[in-house]
PDB file of C-alpha atoms in Angstrom:
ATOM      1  CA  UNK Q   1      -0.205  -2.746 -12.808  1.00 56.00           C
ATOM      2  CA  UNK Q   2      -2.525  -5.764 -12.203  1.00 63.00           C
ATOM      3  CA  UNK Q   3      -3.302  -7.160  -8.747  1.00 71.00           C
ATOM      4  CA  UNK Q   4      -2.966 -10.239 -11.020  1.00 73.00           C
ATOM      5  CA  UNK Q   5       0.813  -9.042 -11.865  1.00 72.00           C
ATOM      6  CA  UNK Q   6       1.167  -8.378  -8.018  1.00 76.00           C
ATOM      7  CA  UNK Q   7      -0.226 -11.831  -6.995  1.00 81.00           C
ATOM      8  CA  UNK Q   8       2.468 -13.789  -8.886  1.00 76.00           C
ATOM      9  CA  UNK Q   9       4.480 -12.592  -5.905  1.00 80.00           C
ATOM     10  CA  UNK Q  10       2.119 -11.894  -3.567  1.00 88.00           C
ATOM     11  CA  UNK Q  11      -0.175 -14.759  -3.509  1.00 91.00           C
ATOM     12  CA  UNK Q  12       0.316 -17.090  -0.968  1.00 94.00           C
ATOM     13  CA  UNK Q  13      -1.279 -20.612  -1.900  1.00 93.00           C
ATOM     14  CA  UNK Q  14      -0.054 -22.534   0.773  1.00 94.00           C
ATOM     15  CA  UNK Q  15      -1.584 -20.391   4.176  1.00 96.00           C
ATOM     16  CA  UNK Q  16      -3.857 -23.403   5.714  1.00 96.00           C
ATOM     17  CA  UNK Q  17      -7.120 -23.671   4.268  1.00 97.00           C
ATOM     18  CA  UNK Q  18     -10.001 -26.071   5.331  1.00 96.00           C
ATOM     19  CA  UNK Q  19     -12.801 -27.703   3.057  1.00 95.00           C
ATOM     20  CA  UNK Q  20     -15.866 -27.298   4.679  1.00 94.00           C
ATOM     21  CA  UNK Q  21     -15.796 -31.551   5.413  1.00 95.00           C
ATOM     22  CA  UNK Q  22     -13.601 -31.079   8.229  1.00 93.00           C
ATOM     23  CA  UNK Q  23     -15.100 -31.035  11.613  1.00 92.00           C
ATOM     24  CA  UNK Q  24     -14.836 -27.984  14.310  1.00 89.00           C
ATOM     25  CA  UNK Q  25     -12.724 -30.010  16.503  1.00 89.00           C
ATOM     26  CA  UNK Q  26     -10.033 -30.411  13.703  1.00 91.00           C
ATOM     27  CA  UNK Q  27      -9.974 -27.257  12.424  1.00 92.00           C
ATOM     28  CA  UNK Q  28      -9.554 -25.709  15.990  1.00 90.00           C
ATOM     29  CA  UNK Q  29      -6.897 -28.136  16.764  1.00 91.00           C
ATOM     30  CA  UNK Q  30      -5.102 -27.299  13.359  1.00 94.00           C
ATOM     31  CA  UNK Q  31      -5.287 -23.475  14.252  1.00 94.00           C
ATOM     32  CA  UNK Q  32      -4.016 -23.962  17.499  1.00 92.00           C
ATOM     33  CA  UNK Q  33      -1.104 -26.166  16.653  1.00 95.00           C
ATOM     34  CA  UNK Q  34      -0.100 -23.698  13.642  1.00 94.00           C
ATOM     35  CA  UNK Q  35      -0.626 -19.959  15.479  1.00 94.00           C
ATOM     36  CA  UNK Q  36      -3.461 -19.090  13.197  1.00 95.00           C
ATOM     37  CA  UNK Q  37      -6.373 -16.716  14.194  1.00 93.00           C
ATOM     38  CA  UNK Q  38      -8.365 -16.774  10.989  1.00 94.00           C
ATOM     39  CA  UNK Q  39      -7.894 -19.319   7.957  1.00 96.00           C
ATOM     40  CA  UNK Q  40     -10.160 -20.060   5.290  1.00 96.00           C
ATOM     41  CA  UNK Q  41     -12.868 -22.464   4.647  1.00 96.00           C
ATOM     42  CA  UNK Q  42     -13.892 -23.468   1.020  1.00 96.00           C
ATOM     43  CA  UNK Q  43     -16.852 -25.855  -0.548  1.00 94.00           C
ATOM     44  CA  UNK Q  44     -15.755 -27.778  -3.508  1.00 94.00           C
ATOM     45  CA  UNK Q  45     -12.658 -25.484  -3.438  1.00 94.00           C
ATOM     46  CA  UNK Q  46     -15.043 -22.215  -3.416  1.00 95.00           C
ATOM     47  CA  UNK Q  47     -14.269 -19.615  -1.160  1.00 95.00           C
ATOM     48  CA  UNK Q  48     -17.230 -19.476   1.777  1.00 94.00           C
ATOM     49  CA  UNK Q  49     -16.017 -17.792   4.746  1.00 94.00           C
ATOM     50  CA  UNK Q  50     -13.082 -17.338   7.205  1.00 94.00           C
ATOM     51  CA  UNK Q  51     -13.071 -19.005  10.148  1.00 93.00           C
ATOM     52  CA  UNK Q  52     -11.778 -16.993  13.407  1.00 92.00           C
ATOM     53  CA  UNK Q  53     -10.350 -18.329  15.957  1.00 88.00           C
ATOM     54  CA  UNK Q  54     -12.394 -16.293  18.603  1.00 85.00           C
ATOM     55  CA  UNK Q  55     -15.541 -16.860  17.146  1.00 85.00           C
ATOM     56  CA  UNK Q  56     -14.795 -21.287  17.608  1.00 83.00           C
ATOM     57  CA  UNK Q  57     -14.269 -21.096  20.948  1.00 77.00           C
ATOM     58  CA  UNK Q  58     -17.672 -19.545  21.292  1.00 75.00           C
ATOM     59  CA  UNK Q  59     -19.471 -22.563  19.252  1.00 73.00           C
ATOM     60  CA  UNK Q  60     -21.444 -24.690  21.527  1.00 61.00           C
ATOM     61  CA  UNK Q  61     -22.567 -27.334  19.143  1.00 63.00           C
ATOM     62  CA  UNK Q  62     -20.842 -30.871  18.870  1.00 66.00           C
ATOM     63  CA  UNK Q  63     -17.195 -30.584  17.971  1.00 62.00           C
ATOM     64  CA  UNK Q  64     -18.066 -33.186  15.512  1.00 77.00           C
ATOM     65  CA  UNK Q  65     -20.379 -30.986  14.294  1.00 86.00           C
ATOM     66  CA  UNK Q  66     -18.907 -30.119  10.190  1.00 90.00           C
ATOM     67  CA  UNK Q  67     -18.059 -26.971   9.059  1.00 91.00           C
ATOM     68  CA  UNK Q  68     -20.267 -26.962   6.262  1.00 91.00           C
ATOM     69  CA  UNK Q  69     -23.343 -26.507   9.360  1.00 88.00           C
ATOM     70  CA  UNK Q  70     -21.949 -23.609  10.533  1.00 86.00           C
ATOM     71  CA  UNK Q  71     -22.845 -19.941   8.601  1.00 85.00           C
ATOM     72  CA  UNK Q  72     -19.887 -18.020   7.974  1.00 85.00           C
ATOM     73  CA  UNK Q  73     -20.417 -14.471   7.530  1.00 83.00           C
ATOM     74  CA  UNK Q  74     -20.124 -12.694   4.441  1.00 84.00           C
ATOM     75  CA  UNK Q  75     -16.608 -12.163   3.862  1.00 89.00           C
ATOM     76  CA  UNK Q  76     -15.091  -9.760   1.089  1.00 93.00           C
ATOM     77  CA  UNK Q  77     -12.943 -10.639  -1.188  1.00 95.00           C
ATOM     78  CA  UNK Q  78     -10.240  -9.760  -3.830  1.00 93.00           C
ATOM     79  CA  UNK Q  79     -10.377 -11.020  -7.492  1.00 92.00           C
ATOM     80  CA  UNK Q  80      -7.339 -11.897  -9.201  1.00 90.00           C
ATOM     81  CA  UNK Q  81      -7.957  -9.283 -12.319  1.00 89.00           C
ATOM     82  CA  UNK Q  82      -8.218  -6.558  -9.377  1.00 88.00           C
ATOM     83  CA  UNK Q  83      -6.074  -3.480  -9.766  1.00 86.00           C
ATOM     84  CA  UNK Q  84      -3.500  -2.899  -7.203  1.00 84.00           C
ATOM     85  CA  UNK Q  85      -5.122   0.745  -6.345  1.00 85.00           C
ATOM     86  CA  UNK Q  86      -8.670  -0.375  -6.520  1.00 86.00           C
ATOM     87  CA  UNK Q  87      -7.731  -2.865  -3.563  1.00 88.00           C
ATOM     88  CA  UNK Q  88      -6.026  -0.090  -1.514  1.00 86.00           C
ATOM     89  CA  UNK Q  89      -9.289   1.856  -2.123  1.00 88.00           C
ATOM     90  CA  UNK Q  90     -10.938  -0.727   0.494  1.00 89.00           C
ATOM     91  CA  UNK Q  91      -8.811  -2.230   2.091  1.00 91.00           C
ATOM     92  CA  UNK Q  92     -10.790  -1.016   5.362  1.00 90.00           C
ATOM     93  CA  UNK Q  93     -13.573  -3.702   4.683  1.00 92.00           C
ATOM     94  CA  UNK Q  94     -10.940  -6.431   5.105  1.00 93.00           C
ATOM     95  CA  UNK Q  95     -10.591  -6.779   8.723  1.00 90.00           C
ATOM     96  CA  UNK Q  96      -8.263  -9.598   8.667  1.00 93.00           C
ATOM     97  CA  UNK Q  97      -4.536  -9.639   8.174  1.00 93.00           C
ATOM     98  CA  UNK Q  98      -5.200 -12.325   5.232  1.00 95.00           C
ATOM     99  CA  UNK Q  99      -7.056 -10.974   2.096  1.00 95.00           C
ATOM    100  CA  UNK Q 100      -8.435 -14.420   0.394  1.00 96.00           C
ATOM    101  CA  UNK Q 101      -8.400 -14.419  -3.668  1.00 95.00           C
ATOM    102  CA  UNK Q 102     -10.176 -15.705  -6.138  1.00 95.00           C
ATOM    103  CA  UNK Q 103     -10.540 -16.455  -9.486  1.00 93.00           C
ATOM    104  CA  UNK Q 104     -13.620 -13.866 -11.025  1.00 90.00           C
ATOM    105  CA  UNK Q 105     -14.642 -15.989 -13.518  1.00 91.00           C
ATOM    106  CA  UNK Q 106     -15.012 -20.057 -11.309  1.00 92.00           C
ATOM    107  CA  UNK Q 107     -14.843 -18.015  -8.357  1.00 91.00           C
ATOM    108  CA  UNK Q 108     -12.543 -20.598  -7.197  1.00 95.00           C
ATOM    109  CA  UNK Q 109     -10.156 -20.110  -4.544  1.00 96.00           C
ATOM    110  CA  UNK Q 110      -7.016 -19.226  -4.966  1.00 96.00           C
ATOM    111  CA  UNK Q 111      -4.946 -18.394  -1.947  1.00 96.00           C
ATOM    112  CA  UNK Q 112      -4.242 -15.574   0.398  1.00 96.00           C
ATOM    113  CA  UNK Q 113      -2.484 -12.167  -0.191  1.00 94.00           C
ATOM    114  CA  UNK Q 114      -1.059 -10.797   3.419  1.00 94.00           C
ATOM    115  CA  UNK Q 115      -1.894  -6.984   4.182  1.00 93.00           C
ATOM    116  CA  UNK Q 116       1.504  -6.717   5.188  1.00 93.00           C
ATOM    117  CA  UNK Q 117       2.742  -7.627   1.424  1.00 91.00           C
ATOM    118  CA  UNK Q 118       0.763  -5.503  -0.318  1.00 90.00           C
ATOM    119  CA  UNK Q 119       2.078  -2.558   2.021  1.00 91.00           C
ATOM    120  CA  UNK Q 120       5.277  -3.814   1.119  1.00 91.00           C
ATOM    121  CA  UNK Q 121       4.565  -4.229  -2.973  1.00 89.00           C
ATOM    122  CA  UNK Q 122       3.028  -0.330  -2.699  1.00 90.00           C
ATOM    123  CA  UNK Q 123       6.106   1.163  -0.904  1.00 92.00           C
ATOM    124  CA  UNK Q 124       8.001  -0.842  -4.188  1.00 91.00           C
ATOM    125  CA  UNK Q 125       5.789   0.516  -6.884  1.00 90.00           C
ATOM    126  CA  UNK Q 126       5.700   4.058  -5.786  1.00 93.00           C
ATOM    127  CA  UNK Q 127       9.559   4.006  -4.950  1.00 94.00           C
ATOM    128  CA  UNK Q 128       9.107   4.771  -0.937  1.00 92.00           C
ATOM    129  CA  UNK Q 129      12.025   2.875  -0.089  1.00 88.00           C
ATOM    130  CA  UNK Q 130      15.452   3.393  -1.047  1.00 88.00           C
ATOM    131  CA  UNK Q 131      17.891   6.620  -1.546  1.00 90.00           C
ATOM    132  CA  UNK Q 132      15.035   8.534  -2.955  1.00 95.00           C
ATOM    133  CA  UNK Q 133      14.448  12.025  -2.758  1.00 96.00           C
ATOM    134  CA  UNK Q 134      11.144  12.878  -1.249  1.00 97.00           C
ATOM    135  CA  UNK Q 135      10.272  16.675  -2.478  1.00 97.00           C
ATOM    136  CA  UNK Q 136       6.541  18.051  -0.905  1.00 97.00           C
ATOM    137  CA  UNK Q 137       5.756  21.429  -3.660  1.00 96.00           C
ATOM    138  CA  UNK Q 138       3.207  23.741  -2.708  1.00 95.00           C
ATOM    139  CA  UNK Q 139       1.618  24.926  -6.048  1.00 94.00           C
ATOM    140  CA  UNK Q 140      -1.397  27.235  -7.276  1.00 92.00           C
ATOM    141  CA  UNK Q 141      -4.836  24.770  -7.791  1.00 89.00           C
ATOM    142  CA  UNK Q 142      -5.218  25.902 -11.086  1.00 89.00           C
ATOM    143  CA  UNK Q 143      -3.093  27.430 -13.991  1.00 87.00           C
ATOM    144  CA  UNK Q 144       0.017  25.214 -12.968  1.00 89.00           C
ATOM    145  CA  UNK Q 145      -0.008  21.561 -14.162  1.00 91.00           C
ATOM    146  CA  UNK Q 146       1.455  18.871 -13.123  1.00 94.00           C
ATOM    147  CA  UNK Q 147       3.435  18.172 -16.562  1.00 95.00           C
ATOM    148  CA  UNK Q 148       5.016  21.950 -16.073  1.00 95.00           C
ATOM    149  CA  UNK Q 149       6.408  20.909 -12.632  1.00 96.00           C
ATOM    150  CA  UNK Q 150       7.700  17.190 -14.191  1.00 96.00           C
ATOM    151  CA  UNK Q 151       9.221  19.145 -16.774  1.00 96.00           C
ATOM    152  CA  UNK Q 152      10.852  22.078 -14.881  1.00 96.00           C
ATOM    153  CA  UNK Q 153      12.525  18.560 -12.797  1.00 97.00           C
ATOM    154  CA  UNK Q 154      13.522  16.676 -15.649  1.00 96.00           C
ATOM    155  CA  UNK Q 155      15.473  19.903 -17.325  1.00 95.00           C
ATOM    156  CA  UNK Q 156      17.510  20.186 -13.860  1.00 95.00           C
ATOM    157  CA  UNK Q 157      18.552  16.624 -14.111  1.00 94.00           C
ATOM    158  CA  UNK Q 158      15.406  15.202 -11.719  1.00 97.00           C
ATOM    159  CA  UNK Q 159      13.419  11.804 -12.851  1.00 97.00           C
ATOM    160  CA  UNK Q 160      10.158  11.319 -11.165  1.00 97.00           C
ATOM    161  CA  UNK Q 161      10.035   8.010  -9.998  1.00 97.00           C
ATOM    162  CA  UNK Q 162       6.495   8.540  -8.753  1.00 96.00           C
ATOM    163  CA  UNK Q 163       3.779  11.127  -7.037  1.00 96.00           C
ATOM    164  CA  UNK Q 164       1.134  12.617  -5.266  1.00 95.00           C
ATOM    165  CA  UNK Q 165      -1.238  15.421  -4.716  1.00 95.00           C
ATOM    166  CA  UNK Q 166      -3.629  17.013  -1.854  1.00 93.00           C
ATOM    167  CA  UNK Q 167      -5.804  20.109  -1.192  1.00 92.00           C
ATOM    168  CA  UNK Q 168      -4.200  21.381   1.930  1.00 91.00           C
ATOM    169  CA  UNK Q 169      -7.186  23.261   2.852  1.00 88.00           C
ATOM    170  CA  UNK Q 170     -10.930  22.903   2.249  1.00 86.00           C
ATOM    171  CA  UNK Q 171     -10.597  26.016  -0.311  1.00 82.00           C
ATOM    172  CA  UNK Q 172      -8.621  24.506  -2.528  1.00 79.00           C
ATOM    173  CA  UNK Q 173      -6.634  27.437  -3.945  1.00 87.00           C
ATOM    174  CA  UNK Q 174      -3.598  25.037  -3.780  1.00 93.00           C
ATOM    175  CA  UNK Q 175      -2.906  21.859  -3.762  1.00 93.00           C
ATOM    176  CA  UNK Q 176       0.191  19.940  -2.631  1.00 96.00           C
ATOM    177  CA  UNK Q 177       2.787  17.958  -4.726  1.00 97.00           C
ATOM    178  CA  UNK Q 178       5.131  15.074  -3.222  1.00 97.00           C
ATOM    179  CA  UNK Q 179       7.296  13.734  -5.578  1.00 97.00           C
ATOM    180  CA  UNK Q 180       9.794  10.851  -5.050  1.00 97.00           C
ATOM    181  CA  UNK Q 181      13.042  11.863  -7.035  1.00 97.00           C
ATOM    182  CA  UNK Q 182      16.187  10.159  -8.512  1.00 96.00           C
ATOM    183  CA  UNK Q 183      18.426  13.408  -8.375  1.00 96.00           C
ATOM    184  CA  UNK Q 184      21.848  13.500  -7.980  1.00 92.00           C
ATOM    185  CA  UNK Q 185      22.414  17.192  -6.652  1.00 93.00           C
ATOM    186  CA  UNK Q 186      18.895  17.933  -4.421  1.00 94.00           C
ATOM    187  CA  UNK Q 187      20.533  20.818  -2.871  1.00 93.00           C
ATOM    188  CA  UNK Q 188      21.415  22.707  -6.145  1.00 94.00           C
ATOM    189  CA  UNK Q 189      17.763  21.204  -7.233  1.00 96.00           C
ATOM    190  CA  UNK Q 190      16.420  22.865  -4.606  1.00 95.00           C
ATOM    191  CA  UNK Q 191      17.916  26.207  -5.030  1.00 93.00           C
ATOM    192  CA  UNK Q 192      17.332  26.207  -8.653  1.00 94.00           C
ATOM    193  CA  UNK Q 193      13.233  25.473  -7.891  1.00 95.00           C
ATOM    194  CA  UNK Q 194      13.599  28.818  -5.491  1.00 94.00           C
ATOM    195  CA  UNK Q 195      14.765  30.558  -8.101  1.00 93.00           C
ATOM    196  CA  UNK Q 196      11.806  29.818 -10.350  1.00 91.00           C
ATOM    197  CA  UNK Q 197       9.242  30.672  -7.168  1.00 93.00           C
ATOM    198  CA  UNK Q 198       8.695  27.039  -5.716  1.00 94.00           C
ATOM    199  CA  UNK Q 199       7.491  26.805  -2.839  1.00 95.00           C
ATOM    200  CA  UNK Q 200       9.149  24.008  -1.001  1.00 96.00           C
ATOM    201  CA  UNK Q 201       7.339  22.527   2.245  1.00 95.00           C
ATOM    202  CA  UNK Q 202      10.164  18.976   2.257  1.00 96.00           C
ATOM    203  CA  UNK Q 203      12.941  18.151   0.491  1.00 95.00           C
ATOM    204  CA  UNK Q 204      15.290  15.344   1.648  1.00 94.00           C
ATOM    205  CA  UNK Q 205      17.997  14.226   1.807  1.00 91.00           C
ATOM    206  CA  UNK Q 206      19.309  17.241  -0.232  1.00 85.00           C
ATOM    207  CA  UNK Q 207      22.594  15.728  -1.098  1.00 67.00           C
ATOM    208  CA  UNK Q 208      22.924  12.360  -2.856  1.00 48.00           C
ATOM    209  CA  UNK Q 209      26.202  11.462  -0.535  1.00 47.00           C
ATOM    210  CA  UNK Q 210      27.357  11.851   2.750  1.00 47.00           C
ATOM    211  CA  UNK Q 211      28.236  15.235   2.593  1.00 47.00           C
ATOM    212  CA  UNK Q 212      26.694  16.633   6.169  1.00 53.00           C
ATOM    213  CA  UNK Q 213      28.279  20.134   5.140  1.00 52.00           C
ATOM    214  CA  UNK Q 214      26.614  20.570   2.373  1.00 48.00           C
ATOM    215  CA  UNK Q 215      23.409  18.841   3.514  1.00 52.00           C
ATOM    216  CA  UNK Q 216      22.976  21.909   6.614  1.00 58.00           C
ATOM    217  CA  UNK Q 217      24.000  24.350   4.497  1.00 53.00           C
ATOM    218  CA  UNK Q 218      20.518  23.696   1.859  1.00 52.00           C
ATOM    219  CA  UNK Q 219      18.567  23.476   5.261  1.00 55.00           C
ATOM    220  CA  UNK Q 220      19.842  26.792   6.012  1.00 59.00           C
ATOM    221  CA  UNK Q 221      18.736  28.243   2.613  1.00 51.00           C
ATOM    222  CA  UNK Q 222      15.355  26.483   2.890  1.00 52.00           C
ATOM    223  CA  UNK Q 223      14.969  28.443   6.959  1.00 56.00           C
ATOM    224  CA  UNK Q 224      15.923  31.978   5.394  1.00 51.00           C
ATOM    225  CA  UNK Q 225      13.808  31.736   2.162  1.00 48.00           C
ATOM    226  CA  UNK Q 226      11.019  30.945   5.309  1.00 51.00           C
ATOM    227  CA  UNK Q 227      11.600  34.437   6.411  1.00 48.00           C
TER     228      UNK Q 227
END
């Protein structure tokens, strides 16, 4: 999926943005009045910096003084063609709550995508919401692949919605599968995997409804296979 694809309901064009004609004194009295700490600041609607809040209160020039004399620092920011993933990959560099957008090609600017959003749209994509079942697989590093596991789920009625992997140690003789599930018997999933050697580190909830019976009685299995 496309950050592009993401934006359509991500992208928010109407967070407060300021040309860079505006003086100081407006744009601090427009944050104020509106609760913002950062917003952006665009010439000829191009993207040129963010303006913080903190950092305003600090100018000592003439609050008539225009934006367009100050020197914003060098801001990132996201293209609209960006994949969803390759945005996660640096999200650290974005230090503000607001990621600003723009078009890779004008390099005009689009709008703002909120951090808390694109949490939201990841949790969506990789199914971490919802009566999933979340199922953590301890497997060899090498001989096994991941298509053998997918396929040992899908024969006992299991579709992956989505998953991961990690070396649990620096040797990396194993490596670690989470899986988010659509099953509709994880107990009797669980017991079959056993059966074919699995190692199981998570698996819940094991039973589809509210069966608390059942539910203790697969945690009990997982505790003695433990032994």
């Amino acid at each position: 999926m496309l950050l592009s694809d993401c934006i359509q309901s991500c992208l928010d064009d109407r967070y407060p943005v300021f040309q860079d004609t505006k003086t100081i004194k407006e744009l601090q009295a427009a944050m104020r009045a509106g609760g913002y700490n950062c917003v952006p600041v665009c010439h000829k609607g191009k993207f040129s910096g963010m303006a913080l809040q903190n950092e305003l209160e600090l100018v000592v020039e003439a609050p008539g003084k225009k934006l367009r004399d100050l020197t914003f620092p060098v801001s990132p920011t996201a293209a609209s063609n960006e994949h969803l993933l390759a945005l996660f990959s640096r999200m650290e560099f974005f230090p503000e709550t607001i990621i600003p957008v723009i078009d890779p090609e004008t390099g005009e600017y689009l709008g703002v995508v909120h951090k808390e959003r694109l949490f939201m749209k990841m949790a969506e994509v990789f199914h971490l919401v919802g009566d999933a079942m979340t199922l953590e697989l301890e497997v060899p590093a090498f001989g096994l692949t991941v298509s053998e596991v997918i396929a040992v789920l899908e024969k006992n009625d299991a579709t992956v919605l989505s998953f991961g992997s990690y070396h649990p140690s620096p040797e990396g003789e194993s490596r670690v599968l989470i899986l988010r599930l659509q099953v509709h018997d994880g107990y009797h999933l669980v017991k079959t995997l056993e059966q074919y050697g699995y190692m199981i580190r998570y698996a819940a909830p094991l039973s589809g409804g509210n069966d608390d019976n059942l539910r203790e009685k697969a945690l009990e299995f997982i505790r003695v296979m433990d032994l």
